[in-house]
Amino acid sequence: MKIIGTGSALPKKVVTNDMLTEFFDTSDEWIRTRTGIETRRIITDESLLELAITASNRALEASGLKAQDLDYIICSNVNNNYVYPSMSCMVQGAIGATCPCFDIRIACAGFVYAMDLADSFLKTGRATRILVLAAEEPTRFCNWAQRETSVLFGDGAAAAIVEDSDGYMGARMTTTSNTEVLFQRKRLEPTPFEVEGKYLDHPMVMNGREVFRMAVSSCSSEISSLLNDAGYKVEDIKFFILHQANLRIIKGIEQYLGGIPEQYPTTVQKYGNTSSASIPILLDELVRANKIERGDLIVMSGFGSGFTTGSLLMRY
Ligand code: UT7
């Protein structure tokens, strides 16, 4: 599998740390030192679907393909205001594609899982060109009365178009059923038979310290074994494109693996944690800044609710 086009789209509203001090007891200093985040983009009058469509059209344009050339659309999306139909179905019609499409919901690791699925579709000949999309609005998961989570997130969408080649060197996926460390419960319609209180909704609950610890240990060991098995060293990798959740998590993984800071590019400072969109947003920025060249080895690695992690190694 190789990437032949990327695109991204972010909301226009820039929210600084200082702006958040209006809503709860926090500070620019706390947010910067604990997370590295300085600003984030938050959806206002645009919709997540519009961002997803723009990101997909930009990826198509970069690839030189038409929407009709796509054989599949796979979209990573945790939440939007439709339970169904899927985000990928809505994007498909809007961009003028007619291929089958489906969504996956694997939280922040979703883009890596979607890329790995895309590779198996390409390898087995079930598709020749796939749009892999991530569209996320995590600012709508949070309880905005709570500073612990609301300061961390931003919204955004990004896409990559992939086609078959021998550049994909595999992936490692880990799922540990630790469902209490990070979850959100959605309201279900009541039935006359409902047991009261059983199906309550609840905004995001997170044990930040535990997520931090699991993220650093799981991603570090996953990437290490991926490189070992493929016979590569850290210095062979141009970029480790890691889920942008917290600068300290990225630094923790860098410390474990080694290498130089330039191999660990970041966008978390300006966009915050955009869930599964963070990896393709960063990828698109690197591509558009001409920082990645054909043949460069890249690693993508994400982690999130589940607890789920996924890491892949490929040539750009
Ligand atoms: O995509 C995956 C999503 N999740 C993550 O990536 C989260 C991973 N975890 C983290 O990034 C960090 O654990 C956090 C940034 C969430 C928290 O950092 P921490 O160093 O683990 O802080 P803490 O939770 O231990 O809280 C330290 C203090 C507490 O006060 P006390 O008990 O020491 O008085 C908190 O109440 O900081 C307080 N605090 C805040 N203060 C100002 C928590 N949130 C805030 C805030 N502003 N926004």
Short mmCIF file of C-alpha atoms and ligand atoms in Angstrom, two decimals:
data_model
loop_
_atom_site.label_atom_id
_atom_site.label_comp_id
_atom_site.label_asym_id
_atom_site.label_seq_id
_atom_site.Cartn_x
_atom_site.Cartn_y
_atom_site.Cartn_z
CA MET A 1 0.00 0.00 0.00
CA LYS A 2 1.14 3.55 -0.66
CA ILE A 3 -0.36 6.98 -0.02
CA ILE A 4 -1.12 8.89 -3.21
CA GLY A 5 -2.92 11.93 -1.79
CA THR A 6 -3.73 13.56 1.53
CA GLY A 7 -6.02 16.35 2.69
CA SER A 8 -7.26 17.89 5.92
CA ALA A 9 -9.75 20.46 7.17
CA LEU A 10 -9.97 22.25 10.49
CA PRO A 11 -12.62 24.48 12.02
CA LYS A 12 -11.94 28.20 11.69
CA LYS A 13 -12.46 29.07 15.38
CA VAL A 14 -9.14 29.22 17.24
CA VAL A 15 -9.56 28.84 21.01
CA THR A 16 -6.61 29.83 23.18
CA ASN A 17 -5.91 28.53 26.68
CA ASP A 18 -6.66 31.97 28.06
CA MET A 19 -10.13 31.87 26.47
CA LEU A 20 -10.87 28.69 28.47
CA THR A 21 -10.25 30.46 31.78
CA GLU A 22 -13.66 32.10 31.22
CA PHE A 23 -15.39 28.75 31.69
CA PHE A 24 -13.47 27.03 34.50
CA ASP A 25 -10.60 27.40 36.92
CA THR A 26 -7.59 26.69 34.73
CA SER A 27 -4.58 28.57 33.36
CA ASP A 28 -2.47 28.83 30.25
CA GLU A 29 0.50 27.76 32.36
CA TRP A 30 -1.19 24.55 33.63
CA ILE A 31 -2.38 23.52 30.18
CA ARG A 32 0.95 24.25 28.47
CA THR A 33 3.12 22.51 31.06
CA ARG A 34 0.88 19.40 31.45
CA THR A 35 -0.05 18.94 27.79
CA GLY A 36 1.91 21.26 25.48
CA ILE A 37 -1.39 22.56 24.07
CA GLU A 38 -1.53 26.31 23.29
CA THR A 39 -4.61 26.52 21.05
CA ARG A 40 -7.21 24.21 19.56
CA ARG A 41 -9.81 24.55 16.76
CA ILE A 42 -13.44 24.09 17.77
CA ILE A 43 -16.45 23.67 15.48
CA THR A 44 -18.89 26.61 15.55
CA ASP A 45 -21.09 27.24 12.51
CA GLU A 46 -19.46 24.63 10.24
CA SER A 47 -20.33 20.94 10.64
CA LEU A 48 -18.09 17.91 11.07
CA LEU A 49 -19.55 16.52 7.84
CA GLU A 50 -18.46 19.66 5.96
CA LEU A 51 -14.92 19.26 7.31
CA ALA A 52 -14.92 15.57 6.30
CA ILE A 53 -16.07 16.45 2.77
CA THR A 54 -13.44 19.19 2.40
CA ALA A 55 -10.65 16.92 3.66
CA SER A 56 -11.75 14.16 1.25
CA ASN A 57 -11.93 16.52 -1.73
CA ARG A 58 -8.47 17.88 -0.92
CA ALA A 59 -7.07 14.33 -0.77
CA LEU A 60 -8.74 13.48 -4.08
CA GLU A 61 -7.34 16.59 -5.71
CA ALA A 62 -3.83 15.80 -4.42
CA SER A 63 -4.07 12.24 -5.75
CA GLY A 64 -5.25 13.34 -9.21
CA LEU A 65 -8.17 10.88 -8.95
CA LYS A 66 -11.88 11.45 -9.35
CA ALA A 67 -14.38 10.33 -6.72
CA GLN A 68 -15.66 7.72 -9.19
CA ASP A 69 -12.22 6.06 -9.14
CA LEU A 70 -12.61 5.07 -5.47
CA ASP A 71 -13.46 1.44 -4.66
CA TYR A 72 -14.08 1.94 -0.94
CA ILE A 73 -14.37 4.67 1.68
CA ILE A 74 -13.42 3.76 5.24
CA CYS A 75 -14.08 6.41 7.85
CA SER A 76 -12.90 6.48 11.45
CA ASN A 77 -15.47 8.39 13.48
CA VAL A 78 -16.47 8.06 17.11
CA ASN A 79 -19.31 10.50 17.32
CA ASN A 80 -21.46 12.75 15.20
CA ASN A 81 -25.07 13.77 15.48
CA TYR A 82 -26.23 10.87 13.33
CA VAL A 83 -26.13 7.43 14.90
CA TYR A 84 -26.84 6.21 11.38
CA PRO A 85 -26.30 6.46 8.47
CA SER A 86 -22.54 6.32 8.75
CA MET A 87 -20.33 9.36 8.18
CA SER A 88 -18.72 7.60 5.20
CA CYS A 89 -22.14 7.23 3.48
CA MET A 90 -22.80 10.95 3.87
CA VAL A 91 -19.35 11.83 2.54
CA GLN A 92 -19.69 9.39 -0.38
CA GLY A 93 -22.73 11.16 -1.87
CA ALA A 94 -21.35 14.62 -1.23
CA ILE A 95 -18.06 14.00 -3.05
CA GLY A 96 -19.75 12.16 -5.93
CA ALA A 97 -18.41 8.66 -5.22
CA THR A 98 -20.51 5.52 -5.73
CA CYS A 99 -18.33 2.90 -4.00
CA PRO A 100 -19.25 0.93 -0.88
CA CYS A 101 -18.29 2.53 2.39
CA PHE A 102 -18.29 1.92 6.11
CA ASP A 103 -17.28 3.51 9.39
CA ILE A 104 -15.15 2.11 12.15
CA ARG A 105 -15.26 3.24 15.77
CA ILE A 106 -11.97 2.53 17.47
CA ALA A 107 -11.52 5.92 19.11
CA CYS A 108 -8.15 7.65 18.72
CA ALA A 109 -6.42 4.61 17.17
CA GLY A 110 -9.07 4.46 14.42
CA PHE A 111 -7.04 5.87 11.54
CA VAL A 112 -4.28 3.27 11.99
CA TYR A 113 -6.85 0.45 12.09
CA ALA A 114 -8.54 1.88 8.99
CA MET A 115 -5.23 2.01 7.10
CA ASP A 116 -4.47 -1.59 8.06
CA LEU A 117 -7.92 -2.69 6.86
CA ALA A 118 -7.38 -0.76 3.63
CA ASP A 119 -4.12 -2.63 3.06
CA SER A 120 -5.88 -6.00 3.36
CA PHE A 121 -8.56 -4.90 0.87
CA LEU A 122 -5.83 -3.84 -1.56
CA LYS A 123 -3.70 -6.97 -1.04
CA THR A 124 -6.61 -9.31 -1.60
CA GLY A 125 -7.58 -7.45 -4.78
CA ARG A 126 -10.97 -6.36 -3.43
CA ALA A 127 -10.09 -2.73 -4.14
CA THR A 128 -7.50 -0.72 -6.02
CA ARG A 129 -8.03 2.75 -4.52
CA ILE A 130 -9.43 3.54 -1.10
CA LEU A 131 -10.24 6.79 0.67
CA VAL A 132 -9.27 6.44 4.34
CA LEU A 133 -10.84 9.22 6.35
CA ALA A 134 -10.92 10.30 9.99
CA ALA A 135 -13.45 12.91 11.14
CA GLU A 136 -13.80 13.74 14.80
CA GLU A 137 -15.51 16.26 17.03
CA PRO A 138 -14.22 15.31 20.49
CA THR A 139 -15.09 18.72 21.93
CA ARG A 140 -18.66 17.36 21.93
CA PHE A 141 -17.72 14.33 24.11
CA CYS A 142 -16.59 16.43 27.03
CA ASN A 143 -18.45 17.74 30.00
CA TRP A 144 -17.75 21.46 29.60
CA ALA A 145 -18.25 21.96 33.32
CA GLN A 146 -15.07 19.91 33.90
CA ARG A 147 -11.63 21.31 33.27
CA GLU A 148 -9.89 17.89 33.37
CA THR A 149 -10.95 16.89 29.85
CA SER A 150 -12.36 20.01 28.16
CA VAL A 151 -8.95 21.67 27.81
CA LEU A 152 -7.47 18.73 25.91
CA PHE A 153 -9.49 18.44 22.72
CA GLY A 154 -9.99 20.06 19.33
CA ASP A 155 -11.99 19.09 16.22
CA GLY A 156 -10.87 18.23 12.69
CA ALA A 157 -10.90 15.85 9.74
CA ALA A 158 -8.25 14.43 7.43
CA ALA A 159 -7.98 11.83 4.69
CA ALA A 160 -5.48 9.77 2.74
CA ILE A 161 -6.01 7.98 -0.55
CA VAL A 162 -4.15 4.71 -0.82
CA GLU A 163 -3.42 2.22 -3.57
CA ASP A 164 -1.61 -1.08 -3.71
CA SER A 165 2.19 -1.29 -3.62
CA ASP A 166 4.70 -3.32 -1.65
CA GLY A 167 5.45 -0.36 0.66
CA TYR A 168 3.35 -1.54 3.60
CA MET A 169 5.41 -3.46 6.12
CA GLY A 170 2.76 -4.37 8.58
CA ALA A 171 1.10 -3.31 11.76
CA ARG A 172 0.73 -4.25 15.42
CA MET A 173 -2.61 -3.88 17.12
CA THR A 174 -3.29 -4.28 20.83
CA THR A 175 -6.63 -4.23 22.59
CA THR A 176 -6.81 -4.55 26.35
CA SER A 177 -10.32 -4.56 27.68
CA ASN A 178 -9.91 -1.76 30.17
CA THR A 179 -13.17 0.01 29.48
CA GLU A 180 -13.31 2.16 32.59
CA VAL A 181 -10.24 4.33 31.95
CA LEU A 182 -11.84 6.30 29.12
CA PHE A 183 -15.49 6.15 28.15
CA GLN A 184 -18.59 8.08 27.18
CA ARG A 185 -22.15 6.71 27.39
CA LYS A 186 -24.77 7.76 24.88
CA ARG A 187 -28.46 8.07 25.68
CA LEU A 188 -30.70 5.33 24.28
CA GLU A 189 -34.40 5.87 23.67
CA PRO A 190 -36.36 4.61 26.64
CA THR A 191 -38.70 1.64 26.18
CA PRO A 192 -41.71 0.80 28.36
CA PHE A 193 -39.59 -2.09 29.70
CA GLU A 194 -36.51 -0.08 30.64
CA VAL A 195 -34.97 -0.76 34.02
CA GLU A 196 -34.64 2.72 35.46
CA GLY A 197 -31.16 4.15 35.53
CA LYS A 198 -29.58 1.34 33.53
CA TYR A 199 -29.05 3.25 30.28
CA LEU A 200 -27.97 6.66 31.48
CA ASP A 201 -25.90 8.86 29.22
CA HIS A 202 -22.67 10.33 30.50
CA PRO A 203 -20.09 12.68 28.96
CA MET A 204 -16.46 11.64 28.83
CA VAL A 205 -14.94 10.04 31.91
CA MET A 206 -11.18 9.66 31.87
CA ASN A 207 -8.49 8.47 34.23
CA GLY A 208 -5.84 10.72 32.70
CA ARG A 209 -2.88 9.28 34.57
CA GLU A 210 -3.76 5.71 33.62
CA VAL A 211 -4.34 6.64 29.96
CA PHE A 212 -0.98 8.43 29.98
CA ARG A 213 0.83 5.41 31.43
CA MET A 214 -0.82 2.90 29.08
CA ALA A 215 -0.23 5.12 26.04
CA VAL A 216 3.51 5.44 26.61
CA SER A 217 4.12 1.79 27.50
CA SER A 218 1.86 0.20 24.90
CA CYS A 219 2.83 2.40 21.93
CA SER A 220 6.54 2.20 22.76
CA SER A 221 6.61 -1.59 22.92
CA GLU A 222 4.35 -1.98 19.91
CA ILE A 223 6.60 0.26 17.75
CA SER A 224 9.73 -1.51 19.03
CA SER A 225 8.47 -4.93 18.06
CA LEU A 226 7.20 -3.64 14.72
CA LEU A 227 10.65 -2.28 13.86
CA ASN A 228 12.46 -5.37 15.18
CA ASP A 229 10.33 -7.76 13.16
CA ALA A 230 10.78 -5.69 9.99
CA GLY A 231 14.55 -5.44 10.56
CA TYR A 232 14.69 -1.65 10.90
CA LYS A 233 16.19 0.64 13.52
CA VAL A 234 14.83 3.90 14.91
CA GLU A 235 17.32 5.88 12.83
CA ASP A 236 15.90 4.34 9.61
CA ILE A 237 12.53 6.00 10.24
CA LYS A 238 11.97 9.48 8.82
CA PHE A 239 8.96 10.30 11.00
CA PHE A 240 7.08 8.75 13.90
CA ILE A 241 3.61 10.17 13.28
CA LEU A 242 2.09 9.65 16.72
CA HIS A 243 -1.39 10.36 18.01
CA GLN A 244 -1.30 14.00 19.13
CA ALA A 245 -2.82 13.80 22.61
CA ASN A 246 -0.18 15.29 24.87
CA LEU A 247 3.34 16.53 24.21
CA ARG A 248 4.57 14.69 27.32
CA ILE A 249 3.22 11.38 25.97
CA ILE A 250 5.04 11.99 22.67
CA LYS A 251 8.23 12.85 24.59
CA GLY A 252 7.79 9.69 26.70
CA ILE A 253 7.63 7.50 23.58
CA GLU A 254 10.61 9.38 22.09
CA GLN A 255 12.60 8.79 25.27
CA TYR A 256 11.85 5.06 25.18
CA LEU A 257 12.59 4.57 21.47
CA GLY A 258 15.45 7.07 21.06
CA GLY A 259 16.24 9.03 17.92
CA ILE A 260 16.13 12.79 17.49
CA PRO A 261 13.27 15.24 18.18
CA GLU A 262 12.93 16.00 14.42
CA GLN A 263 11.71 12.42 13.93
CA TYR A 264 8.72 13.13 16.20
CA PRO A 265 6.81 15.99 14.54
CA THR A 266 3.87 17.52 16.45
CA THR A 267 0.72 19.55 15.92
CA VAL A 268 -0.74 19.08 19.42
CA GLN A 269 0.37 22.59 20.40
CA LYS A 270 -1.94 24.23 17.85
CA TYR A 271 -4.77 21.71 17.38
CA GLY A 272 -5.00 19.85 20.73
CA ASN A 273 -6.16 16.23 20.65
CA THR A 274 -8.35 15.69 17.57
CA SER A 275 -8.85 11.97 18.35
CA SER A 276 -8.33 9.69 15.33
CA ALA A 277 -7.98 12.71 13.00
CA SER A 278 -4.72 13.78 14.64
CA ILE A 279 -2.46 11.33 12.76
CA PRO A 280 -3.76 12.10 9.24
CA ILE A 281 -3.84 15.86 9.98
CA LEU A 282 -0.14 15.70 10.90
CA LEU A 283 0.57 13.46 7.90
CA ASP A 284 -1.10 15.97 5.58
CA GLU A 285 0.88 18.85 7.05
CA LEU A 286 4.16 16.98 6.53
CA VAL A 287 3.23 16.07 2.95
CA ARG A 288 2.13 19.61 2.06
CA ALA A 289 5.32 21.08 3.57
CA ASN A 290 7.32 18.68 1.34
CA LYS A 291 8.93 17.14 4.41
CA ILE A 292 8.22 13.54 3.36
CA GLU A 293 9.74 12.15 0.20
CA ARG A 294 8.78 9.08 -1.77
CA GLY A 295 10.49 6.06 -0.26
CA ASP A 296 10.77 7.50 3.27
CA LEU A 297 9.87 5.06 6.03
CA ILE A 298 7.15 6.29 8.37
CA VAL A 299 5.53 4.89 11.48
CA MET A 300 2.00 5.86 12.55
CA SER A 301 0.88 5.00 16.06
CA GLY A 302 -2.33 5.78 17.93
CA PHE A 303 -3.94 4.94 21.27
CA GLY A 304 -7.25 5.51 22.94
CA SER A 305 -10.40 4.20 24.53
CA GLY A 306 -10.68 0.44 24.70
CA PHE A 307 -7.84 0.47 25.68
CA THR A 308 -6.70 0.19 22.07
CA THR A 309 -3.41 0.87 20.37
CA GLY A 310 -2.30 0.42 16.77
CA SER A 311 1.01 1.06 15.02
CA LEU A 312 1.98 0.63 11.38
CA LEU A 313 5.16 0.85 9.34
CA MET A 314 5.18 1.82 5.66
CA ARG A 315 7.11 3.55 2.92
CA TYR A 316 5.63 6.85 1.84
O1 UT7 B 1 -6.66 10.34 23.14
C1 UT7 B 1 -6.48 9.90 24.46
C2 UT7 B 1 -7.12 10.90 25.35
N1 UT7 B 1 -6.59 11.08 26.65
C3 UT7 B 1 -5.33 11.48 26.94
O2 UT7 B 1 -4.46 11.61 26.16
C4 UT7 B 1 -5.06 11.81 28.40
C5 UT7 B 1 -3.72 11.35 28.90
N2 UT7 B 1 -3.42 11.98 30.18
C6 UT7 B 1 -2.99 13.24 30.26
O3 UT7 B 1 -2.75 13.87 29.26
C7 UT7 B 1 -2.76 13.83 31.65
O4 UT7 B 1 -2.99 12.84 32.62
C8 UT7 B 1 -3.66 15.07 31.92
C9 UT7 B 1 -3.19 16.23 31.09
C10 UT7 B 1 -5.11 14.74 31.59
C11 UT7 B 1 -3.56 15.46 33.39
O5 UT7 B 1 -2.21 15.69 33.75
P1 UT7 B 1 -1.65 15.10 35.12
O6 UT7 B 1 -0.27 15.58 35.23
O7 UT7 B 1 -1.88 13.62 35.10
O8 UT7 B 1 -2.54 15.83 36.19
P2 UT7 B 1 -3.54 15.21 37.28
O9 UT7 B 1 -4.75 14.64 36.62
O10 UT7 B 1 -2.78 14.34 38.22
O11 UT7 B 1 -3.99 16.53 38.05
C12 UT7 B 1 -3.05 17.32 38.77
C13 UT7 B 1 -3.79 18.51 39.35
C14 UT7 B 1 -5.04 18.14 40.12
O12 UT7 B 1 -5.12 19.00 41.25
P3 UT7 B 1 -4.65 18.49 42.70
O13 UT7 B 1 -5.49 17.30 43.01
O14 UT7 B 1 -3.19 18.18 42.56
O15 UT7 B 1 -4.93 19.69 43.55
C15 UT7 B 1 -6.16 18.44 39.17
O16 UT7 B 1 -7.38 18.78 39.83
O17 UT7 B 1 -4.22 19.39 38.32
C16 UT7 B 1 -5.61 19.68 38.47
N3 UT7 B 1 -6.20 19.91 37.15
C17 UT7 B 1 -6.20 21.11 36.54
N4 UT7 B 1 -5.74 22.32 36.94
C18 UT7 B 1 -5.88 23.35 36.09
C19 UT7 B 1 -6.77 19.00 36.31
N5 UT7 B 1 -7.16 19.61 35.18
C20 UT7 B 1 -6.81 20.91 35.29
C21 UT7 B 1 -6.93 22.03 34.46
N6 UT7 B 1 -6.45 23.22 34.87
N7 UT7 B 1 -7.49 21.95 33.21
#
